[in-house]
Amino acid sequence: MPTYLALLALAFLGQSFIPPVKCSSIPAQAQTIDQRSFNVLNATQPPTEFNAKSVFVPPGHTEESLKQRPFHVYDEEFLKIIGKAPTLTRIAHSPKDPLFHEAVVWSKETDEVFFVQNAGAKNASTGLNKSAIIEKISLADAAAVSDKSDAVGLVDVSTVLSSPMVINPNGGTNYRGQIIFTSEGQGNDKPPSLWLMNPQKPYNTTVLLNNYFGRQFNSLNDVAIHPKNKDIYFTDTIYGYVQDFRPAPGLQDQIYRFNPDTGAVTIAADGFDHPNGFTFSPDGEYAYVTDTGIDSGFFGLNFTRPASIYRFDVKKDGTLENRKTFAFVNSGAPDGIHCDSWGNVYAGCGDGIQVWNPSGKLIGKIYVGSTSANFNFAGKSRMVICAETDLYYATLAAAGNYVESEM
């Protein structure tokens, strides 16, 4: 290690010394990203040229090299999460139609993962004229090709014909052996709703909630079950309106809490631009909310608005308080959000899945180089990632924060 005087000499000569990041053995599919290498860049571009839509390539890397070893280690803590031999496999591709968008849910009973098409996407023609669809894969099929980097065509993606059909589903979670989907609604007469679906044929559905004291919700987005009180918390935002398949909003964007046993619906939190993803820490002590205020759909982007994750304390009575800014995302906006069983926080962002420790420190990324709106664990060591036109299966060491609900 150079002495202090040697460092001064290097500085005087216009050179800099960046000691290597201390990491133990790096897995074959991982690479270390030294943040000190881009603390000072030779040139930076103005916001009109480089912004949240851009993919940042650290010095010494290329977009291709970042994809070749997709598990990016920003801190040694990430090594525990990915384990000794993580893998990332592309298992499906759609040329234009964003078939792989949101509501990634593991059905423990069938060992399948469900997900949904993008509602309101122009390349899908979904939203007003036709509903987005629900799809699923078998995890056994995905695991069988996890030794490949690209296995498109080798894993069957099947359409789930829910009955009655869930209209423009977006968020989803396990609940009492079934799946709750948030529906964004369609036009004036098909209101945003909470739907309950049997994950096995005939995929029968029931509407649990479709109004707030007679008023239509705006466009329900995501949903999570508190691990202790088992109440249903969900976000409501304006994306159906700004994607031209819902009328102008009649409520502010906010988070709701629903007790299905008593029927009580209450406001859990407000004060957001566009509250989006929602999850709880494993112990239920914290709630995490993503705010995608940066993106107003067809009305465009405003880079001065939130691309943020907020953390709330969850009181014993289930109410949320003490909002804290947990993270601000450098690429795109954080959408879907989940915790692992250790309490680390994962969010789908503009370049893949970003991961923070419980204190809010970025410790790593599962890098795909494009927007990954949602993802989820499937028990231990398995993850499915929706990246709009691509679907990925990952293996790693961490386990998901699965909430068991009473039947």
Coordinates of N, CA and C in Angstrom, one line a residue, residues 95-262:
P95 N -40.7 -10.4 -29.3 CA -40.1 -9.3 -30.1 C -40.5 -7.9 -29.7
K96 N -41.8 -7.6 -29.5 CA -42.3 -6.3 -29.2 C -43.3 -6.3 -28.0
D97 N -44.2 -7.2 -28.0 CA -45.3 -7.2 -27.0 C -44.7 -7.5 -25.6
P98 N -44.8 -6.5 -24.7 CA -44.3 -6.7 -23.3 C -45.1 -7.7 -22.5
L99 N -44.9 -9.0 -22.8 CA -45.7 -10.1 -22.2 C -45.3 -10.3 -20.8
F100 N -44.0 -9.9 -20.4 CA -43.5 -10.2 -19.1 C -43.3 -8.9 -18.3
H101 N -44.4 -8.5 -17.6 CA -44.4 -7.2 -17.0 C -44.4 -7.2 -15.5
E102 N -45.5 -7.7 -14.9 CA -45.8 -7.5 -13.5 C -46.4 -8.7 -12.8
A103 N -46.8 -8.5 -11.5 CA -47.5 -9.5 -10.7 C -46.8 -10.8 -10.7
V104 N -45.5 -10.9 -10.5 CA -44.8 -12.1 -10.4 C -45.1 -12.8 -9.1
V105 N -45.8 -14.0 -9.1 CA -46.2 -14.6 -7.9 C -45.9 -16.1 -8.0
W106 N -45.3 -16.6 -6.9 CA -45.0 -18.1 -6.8 C -46.2 -18.8 -6.2
S107 N -46.7 -19.8 -6.9 CA -47.7 -20.6 -6.3 C -47.0 -21.8 -5.6
K108 N -47.0 -21.8 -4.3 CA -46.3 -22.9 -3.6 C -46.9 -24.3 -3.9
E109 N -48.2 -24.3 -4.0 CA -48.9 -25.6 -4.2 C -48.6 -26.2 -5.5
T110 N -48.5 -25.4 -6.6 CA -48.3 -26.0 -7.9 C -46.8 -25.9 -8.4
D111 N -46.0 -25.1 -7.6 CA -44.6 -24.8 -8.0 C -44.5 -24.2 -9.4
E112 N -45.4 -23.2 -9.6 CA -45.4 -22.5 -10.8 C -45.3 -21.0 -10.4
V113 N -44.8 -20.2 -11.4 CA -44.8 -18.7 -11.2 C -45.7 -18.1 -12.2
F114 N -46.6 -17.2 -11.7 CA -47.5 -16.5 -12.5 C -47.0 -15.0 -12.7
F115 N -47.4 -14.4 -13.8 CA -47.0 -13.0 -14.1 C -48.0 -12.5 -15.2
V116 N -48.0 -11.2 -15.5 CA -49.0 -10.6 -16.4 C -48.3 -9.8 -17.5
Q117 N -49.0 -9.6 -18.5 CA -48.7 -8.7 -19.6 C -48.9 -7.3 -19.2
N118 N -48.2 -6.4 -19.9 CA -48.3 -4.9 -19.7 C -49.6 -4.4 -20.2
A119 N -50.4 -3.8 -19.3 CA -51.6 -3.2 -19.6 C -51.4 -1.7 -20.0
G120 N -51.9 -1.3 -21.2 CA -51.7 0.0 -21.6 C -50.5 0.2 -22.6
A121 N -49.7 -0.8 -22.8 CA -48.6 -0.7 -23.7 C -49.0 -0.7 -25.1
K122 N -48.5 0.3 -25.9 CA -48.9 0.4 -27.3 C -48.6 -0.8 -28.1
N123 N -47.4 -1.5 -27.8 CA -47.1 -2.6 -28.6 C -47.9 -3.9 -28.3
A124 N -48.7 -3.8 -27.2 CA -49.5 -4.9 -26.8 C -51.0 -4.6 -27.2
S125 N -51.3 -3.3 -27.5 CA -52.7 -2.9 -27.7 C -53.7 -3.3 -26.6
T126 N -53.1 -3.4 -25.4 CA -53.9 -3.7 -24.2 C -54.4 -2.4 -23.5
G127 N -55.3 -2.6 -22.6 CA -55.8 -1.4 -21.8 C -57.2 -1.2 -22.1
L128 N -57.6 -0.4 -23.0 CA -59.0 0.0 -23.2 C -59.7 -1.1 -24.1
N129 N -59.1 -1.5 -25.2 CA -59.8 -2.4 -26.1 C -59.7 -3.9 -25.8
K130 N -58.7 -4.3 -25.1 CA -58.6 -5.6 -24.6 C -57.7 -5.7 -23.3
S131 N -58.0 -6.6 -22.5 CA -57.3 -6.7 -21.2 C -56.0 -7.4 -21.4
A132 N -55.0 -7.0 -20.5 CA -53.8 -7.8 -20.4 C -54.1 -9.2 -19.9
I133 N -53.2 -10.1 -20.2 CA -53.4 -11.5 -19.8 C -52.5 -11.9 -18.7
I134 N -52.9 -13.0 -18.0 CA -52.1 -13.7 -17.0 C -51.4 -14.9 -17.7
E135 N -50.2 -15.1 -17.3 CA -49.4 -16.2 -17.8 C -48.7 -16.9 -16.7
K136 N -48.1 -18.1 -17.0 CA -47.4 -18.9 -16.0 C -46.3 -19.7 -16.6
I137 N -45.4 -20.2 -15.8 CA -44.4 -21.1 -16.2 C -44.2 -22.2 -15.1
S138 N -43.7 -23.3 -15.4 CA -43.4 -24.3 -14.5 C -41.9 -24.1 -14.0
L139 N -41.7 -24.1 -12.7 CA -40.3 -23.9 -12.2 C -39.4 -25.1 -12.5
A140 N -40.0 -26.2 -12.6 CA -39.2 -27.4 -13.0 C -38.7 -27.3 -14.4
D141 N -39.5 -26.7 -15.3 CA -39.0 -26.5 -16.6 C -37.9 -25.5 -16.6
A142 N -38.0 -24.4 -15.8 CA -37.0 -23.3 -15.8 C -35.7 -23.9 -15.2
A143 N -35.8 -24.7 -14.1 CA -34.6 -25.2 -13.5 C -33.9 -26.2 -14.4
A144 N -34.6 -26.8 -15.3 CA -33.9 -27.8 -16.2 C -33.0 -27.1 -17.2
V145 N -33.1 -25.8 -17.4 CA -32.3 -25.1 -18.4 C -31.4 -24.1 -17.7
S146 N -31.3 -24.1 -16.4 CA -30.6 -23.0 -15.7 C -29.1 -23.1 -15.9
D147 N -28.5 -24.1 -16.6 CA -27.1 -24.2 -16.9 C -26.8 -23.4 -18.2
K148 N -27.9 -22.8 -18.8 CA -27.7 -22.1 -20.1 C -27.8 -20.6 -19.8
S149 N -27.2 -19.8 -20.6 CA -27.4 -18.3 -20.5 C -28.7 -17.9 -21.3
D150 N -29.0 -18.7 -22.4 CA -30.2 -18.4 -23.2 C -30.9 -19.7 -23.5
A151 N -32.1 -19.8 -23.0 CA -32.9 -21.0 -23.3 C -34.3 -20.6 -23.8
V152 N -34.3 -19.6 -24.6 CA -35.6 -19.2 -25.3 C -36.1 -20.3 -26.1
G153 N -37.4 -20.7 -25.9 CA -38.0 -21.7 -26.7 C -38.0 -23.1 -26.0
L154 N -37.3 -23.1 -24.9 CA -37.2 -24.4 -24.1 C -38.1 -24.5 -22.9
V155 N -38.7 -23.4 -22.6 CA -39.6 -23.3 -21.4 C -41.0 -22.8 -21.9
D156 N -42.0 -23.6 -21.6 CA -43.3 -23.3 -22.1 C -43.9 -22.1 -21.2
V157 N -44.4 -21.1 -21.9 CA -45.2 -20.0 -21.3 C -46.6 -20.1 -21.7
S158 N -47.5 -20.4 -20.7 CA -48.9 -20.7 -21.0 C -49.8 -19.6 -20.5
T159 N -50.9 -19.3 -21.2 CA -51.8 -18.3 -20.9 C -52.8 -18.9 -19.8
V160 N -53.1 -18.2 -18.8 CA -54.0 -18.6 -17.8 C -55.4 -17.9 -18.1
L161 N -56.4 -18.7 -18.3 CA -57.7 -18.2 -18.7 C -58.6 -18.1 -17.4
S162 N -58.4 -17.0 -16.7 CA -59.1 -16.8 -15.4 C -60.6 -16.7 -15.8
S163 N -61.5 -17.1 -14.8 CA -62.9 -17.1 -15.1 C -63.7 -16.7 -13.8
P164 N -64.4 -15.5 -13.9 CA -64.3 -14.5 -14.9 C -62.9 -13.9 -15.0
M165 N -62.7 -13.3 -16.2 CA -61.4 -12.8 -16.5 C -61.0 -11.6 -15.6
V166 N -59.8 -11.6 -15.0 CA -59.2 -10.5 -14.3 C -58.9 -9.4 -15.3
I167 N -59.5 -8.2 -15.1 CA -59.3 -7.1 -16.1 C -58.1 -6.3 -15.8
N168 N -57.2 -6.3 -16.8 CA -55.9 -5.6 -16.7 C -55.2 -5.7 -15.4
P169 N -54.8 -7.0 -15.1 CA -54.1 -7.2 -13.8 C -52.7 -6.6 -13.8
N170 N -52.2 -6.2 -12.6 CA -50.9 -5.5 -12.5 C -50.1 -6.0 -11.4
G171 N -50.6 -6.0 -10.2 CA -49.8 -6.5 -9.0 C -50.4 -7.8 -8.6
G172 N -49.7 -8.6 -7.8 CA -50.2 -9.9 -7.3 C -49.4 -10.4 -6.1
T173 N -50.1 -11.2 -5.3 CA -49.4 -11.8 -4.1 C -50.2 -13.1 -3.7
N174 N -49.5 -14.0 -3.0 CA -50.2 -15.2 -2.4 C -51.1 -14.8 -1.3
Y175 N -52.2 -15.5 -1.2 CA -53.2 -15.2 -0.2 C -54.1 -16.5 0.1
R176 N -53.9 -17.1 1.2 CA -54.7 -18.2 1.6 C -54.8 -19.3 0.6
G177 N -53.6 -19.6 0.0 CA -53.6 -20.7 -1.0 C -54.0 -20.3 -2.4
Q178 N -54.4 -19.0 -2.5 CA -54.8 -18.5 -3.8 C -53.9 -17.2 -4.2
I179 N -54.3 -16.5 -5.2 CA -53.5 -15.4 -5.6 C -54.4 -14.2 -5.7
I180 N -54.0 -13.1 -5.0 CA -54.7 -11.8 -5.2 C -54.0 -11.0 -6.3
F181 N -54.8 -10.5 -7.2 CA -54.4 -9.6 -8.3 C -55.0 -8.3 -8.1
T182 N -54.2 -7.2 -8.3 CA -54.8 -5.9 -8.4 C -55.2 -5.6 -9.9
S183 N -56.4 -5.2 -10.1 CA -56.8 -4.9 -11.4 C -56.8 -3.4 -11.6
E184 N -56.3 -2.9 -12.8 CA -56.3 -1.5 -13.1 C -57.6 -1.0 -13.6
G185 N -58.5 -1.9 -13.9 CA -59.8 -1.4 -14.5 C -59.7 -1.2 -16.0
Q186 N -60.8 -0.8 -16.5 CA -60.9 -0.6 -18.0 C -62.1 0.3 -18.3
G187 N -61.8 1.5 -18.8 CA -62.8 2.5 -19.2 C -63.5 3.0 -18.0
N188 N -64.8 3.4 -18.2 CA -65.6 4.0 -17.1 C -66.3 2.9 -16.3
D189 N -66.6 1.8 -16.9 CA -67.6 0.9 -16.3 C -67.0 -0.4 -15.7
K190 N -65.7 -0.6 -15.9 CA -65.0 -1.8 -15.3 C -64.0 -1.2 -14.3
P191 N -64.4 -1.1 -13.0 CA -63.6 -0.4 -12.0 C -62.4 -1.2 -11.6
P192 N -61.3 -0.5 -11.2 CA -60.2 -1.1 -10.6 C -60.6 -2.0 -9.3
S193 N -60.1 -3.1 -9.2 CA -60.6 -4.1 -8.1 C -59.4 -4.9 -7.6
L194 N -59.7 -5.6 -6.5 CA -58.9 -6.7 -6.0 C -59.6 -8.0 -6.3
W195 N -58.9 -8.8 -7.0 CA -59.4 -10.1 -7.4 C -58.7 -11.2 -6.7
L196 N -59.4 -12.3 -6.4 CA -58.8 -13.5 -5.8 C -59.0 -14.6 -6.9
M197 N -57.8 -15.3 -7.2 CA -57.9 -16.3 -8.2 C -57.3 -17.6 -7.7
N198 N -58.0 -18.7 -8.0 CA -57.5 -20.1 -7.7 C -56.3 -20.3 -8.7
P199 N -55.1 -20.7 -8.2 CA -54.0 -21.0 -9.1 C -54.1 -22.3 -9.9
Q200 N -55.2 -23.0 -9.7 CA -55.4 -24.2 -10.5 C -56.7 -24.2 -11.3
K201 N -56.7 -25.0 -12.3 CA -57.9 -25.0 -13.2 C -59.2 -25.2 -12.4
P202 N -60.3 -24.5 -12.7 CA -60.5 -23.7 -13.8 C -60.1 -22.2 -13.6
Y203 N -59.2 -21.9 -12.7 CA -58.7 -20.6 -12.4 C -59.9 -19.6 -12.1
N204 N -60.8 -20.1 -11.3 CA -62.0 -19.3 -10.9 C -61.6 -18.1 -10.1
T205 N -62.3 -17.0 -10.3 CA -62.0 -15.7 -9.6 C -63.2 -15.2 -8.9
T206 N -62.8 -14.3 -7.9 CA -63.9 -13.6 -7.1 C -63.3 -12.2 -6.9
V207 N -64.2 -11.2 -7.0 CA -63.9 -9.8 -6.7 C -64.0 -9.6 -5.2
L208 N -62.9 -9.2 -4.6 CA -62.9 -8.9 -3.1 C -63.3 -7.5 -2.8
L209 N -62.9 -6.5 -3.7 CA -63.1 -5.1 -3.4 C -63.1 -4.3 -4.7
N210 N -64.0 -3.4 -4.9 CA -64.0 -2.6 -6.1 C -64.4 -1.2 -6.0
N211 N -64.3 -0.7 -4.7 CA -64.7 0.7 -4.5 C -64.2 1.2 -3.1
Y212 N -64.2 2.5 -3.0 CA -63.9 3.1 -1.7 C -65.2 4.0 -1.3
F213 N -66.1 3.4 -0.5 CA -67.3 4.1 -0.2 C -68.1 4.6 -1.4
G214 N -68.1 3.7 -2.4 CA -68.9 4.0 -3.7 C -68.0 4.7 -4.7
R215 N -66.9 5.2 -4.4 CA -66.0 5.9 -5.4 C -65.0 4.9 -6.0
Q216 N -64.9 5.0 -7.3 CA -63.9 4.1 -8.0 C -62.5 4.5 -7.6
F217 N -61.7 3.4 -7.4 CA -60.2 3.7 -7.3 C -59.7 4.2 -8.6
N218 N -58.5 4.7 -8.6 CA -57.9 5.2 -9.8 C -57.4 4.1 -10.8
S219 N -56.4 3.3 -10.2 CA -55.8 2.3 -11.0 C -55.0 1.4 -10.1
L220 N -55.5 0.4 -9.5 CA -54.8 -0.4 -8.5 C -53.5 -0.9 -9.1
N221 N -52.4 -0.9 -8.3 CA -51.1 -1.2 -8.8 C -50.5 -2.4 -8.2
D222 N -50.2 -2.4 -6.9 CA -49.5 -3.5 -6.2 C -50.2 -3.9 -4.9
V223 N -49.8 -5.0 -4.4 CA -50.5 -5.5 -3.2 C -49.5 -6.4 -2.4
A224 N -49.7 -6.4 -1.0 CA -48.9 -7.2 -0.1 C -49.7 -7.5 1.1
I225 N -49.3 -8.6 1.7 CA -50.0 -9.1 2.9 C -49.0 -8.9 4.1
H226 N -49.5 -8.2 5.2 CA -48.7 -8.1 6.3 C -48.4 -9.4 7.0
P227 N -47.2 -9.8 7.3 CA -46.9 -11.1 7.8 C -47.5 -11.4 9.2
K228 N -48.0 -10.4 9.9 CA -48.5 -10.7 11.3 C -50.0 -10.5 11.3
N229 N -50.5 -9.3 10.9 CA -51.9 -9.1 11.0 C -52.7 -9.6 9.8
K230 N -52.0 -10.0 8.8 CA -52.5 -10.6 7.6 C -53.5 -9.7 6.8
D231 N -53.5 -8.4 7.1 CA -54.3 -7.5 6.3 C -53.7 -7.3 4.9
I232 N -54.6 -6.8 4.0 CA -54.1 -6.6 2.6 C -53.9 -5.1 2.4
Y233 N -52.6 -4.8 2.0 CA -52.3 -3.4 1.8 C -52.1 -3.3 0.2
F234 N -52.6 -2.2 -0.4 CA -52.4 -2.1 -1.8 C -52.2 -0.6 -2.2
T235 N -51.6 -0.4 -3.3 CA -51.3 1.0 -3.8 C -52.3 1.3 -4.9
D236 N -52.7 2.6 -5.0 CA -53.6 3.0 -6.1 C -53.0 4.3 -6.7
T237 N -52.9 4.3 -8.0 CA -52.2 5.4 -8.7 C -52.9 5.7 -10.0
I238 N -52.3 6.5 -10.8 CA -53.0 7.1 -12.0 C -52.6 6.4 -13.3
Y239 N -51.9 5.3 -13.3 CA -51.3 4.8 -14.6 C -52.4 4.4 -15.6
G240 N -53.5 4.0 -15.2 CA -54.6 3.7 -16.1 C -55.0 4.9 -16.9
Y241 N -55.0 6.0 -16.2 CA -55.4 7.3 -16.9 C -54.3 7.8 -17.8
V242 N -53.0 7.8 -17.4 CA -51.9 8.3 -18.2 C -51.5 7.3 -19.3
Q243 N -52.2 6.1 -19.3 CA -52.0 5.2 -20.4 C -53.3 5.1 -21.2
D244 N -54.2 6.0 -21.0 CA -55.4 6.1 -21.9 C -56.4 5.0 -21.8
F245 N -56.5 4.3 -20.7 CA -57.6 3.3 -20.6 C -58.4 3.5 -19.3
R246 N -58.2 4.6 -18.6 CA -59.1 4.9 -17.4 C -59.4 6.4 -17.5
P247 N -60.6 6.7 -16.9 CA -60.9 8.2 -16.9 C -60.0 8.9 -15.9
A248 N -60.2 10.2 -15.9 CA -59.4 11.1 -15.0 C -59.6 10.6 -13.5
P249 N -58.5 10.7 -12.7 CA -58.6 10.2 -11.3 C -59.6 11.0 -10.5
G250 N -60.3 10.3 -9.6 CA -61.2 10.9 -8.7 C -60.8 10.9 -7.3
L251 N -59.6 10.3 -7.0 CA -59.0 10.3 -5.7 C -57.5 10.6 -5.8
Q252 N -56.9 11.0 -4.7 CA -55.5 11.2 -4.7 C -54.8 9.8 -4.7
D253 N -53.6 9.8 -5.2 CA -52.8 8.5 -5.2 C -52.4 8.2 -3.8
Q254 N -52.7 7.0 -3.3 CA -52.4 6.7 -1.9 C -52.4 5.1 -1.7
I255 N -52.1 4.8 -0.5 CA -52.0 3.4 -0.1 C -53.2 3.0 0.8
Y256 N -53.8 1.9 0.6 CA -55.0 1.5 1.4 C -54.7 0.2 2.2
R257 N -55.5 0.0 3.2 CA -55.4 -1.2 4.0 C -56.8 -1.8 4.1
F258 N -56.9 -3.1 3.8 CA -58.2 -3.8 3.7 C -58.1 -5.0 4.6
N259 N -59.1 -5.1 5.5 CA -59.3 -6.3 6.3 C -60.5 -7.1 5.7
P260 N -60.2 -8.2 5.1 CA -61.3 -8.9 4.4 C -62.2 -9.6 5.3
D261 N -61.8 -9.8 6.6 CA -62.7 -10.4 7.6 C -63.8 -9.5 8.1
T262 N -63.4 -8.2 8.2 CA -64.4 -7.2 8.7 C -64.9 -6.3 7.6

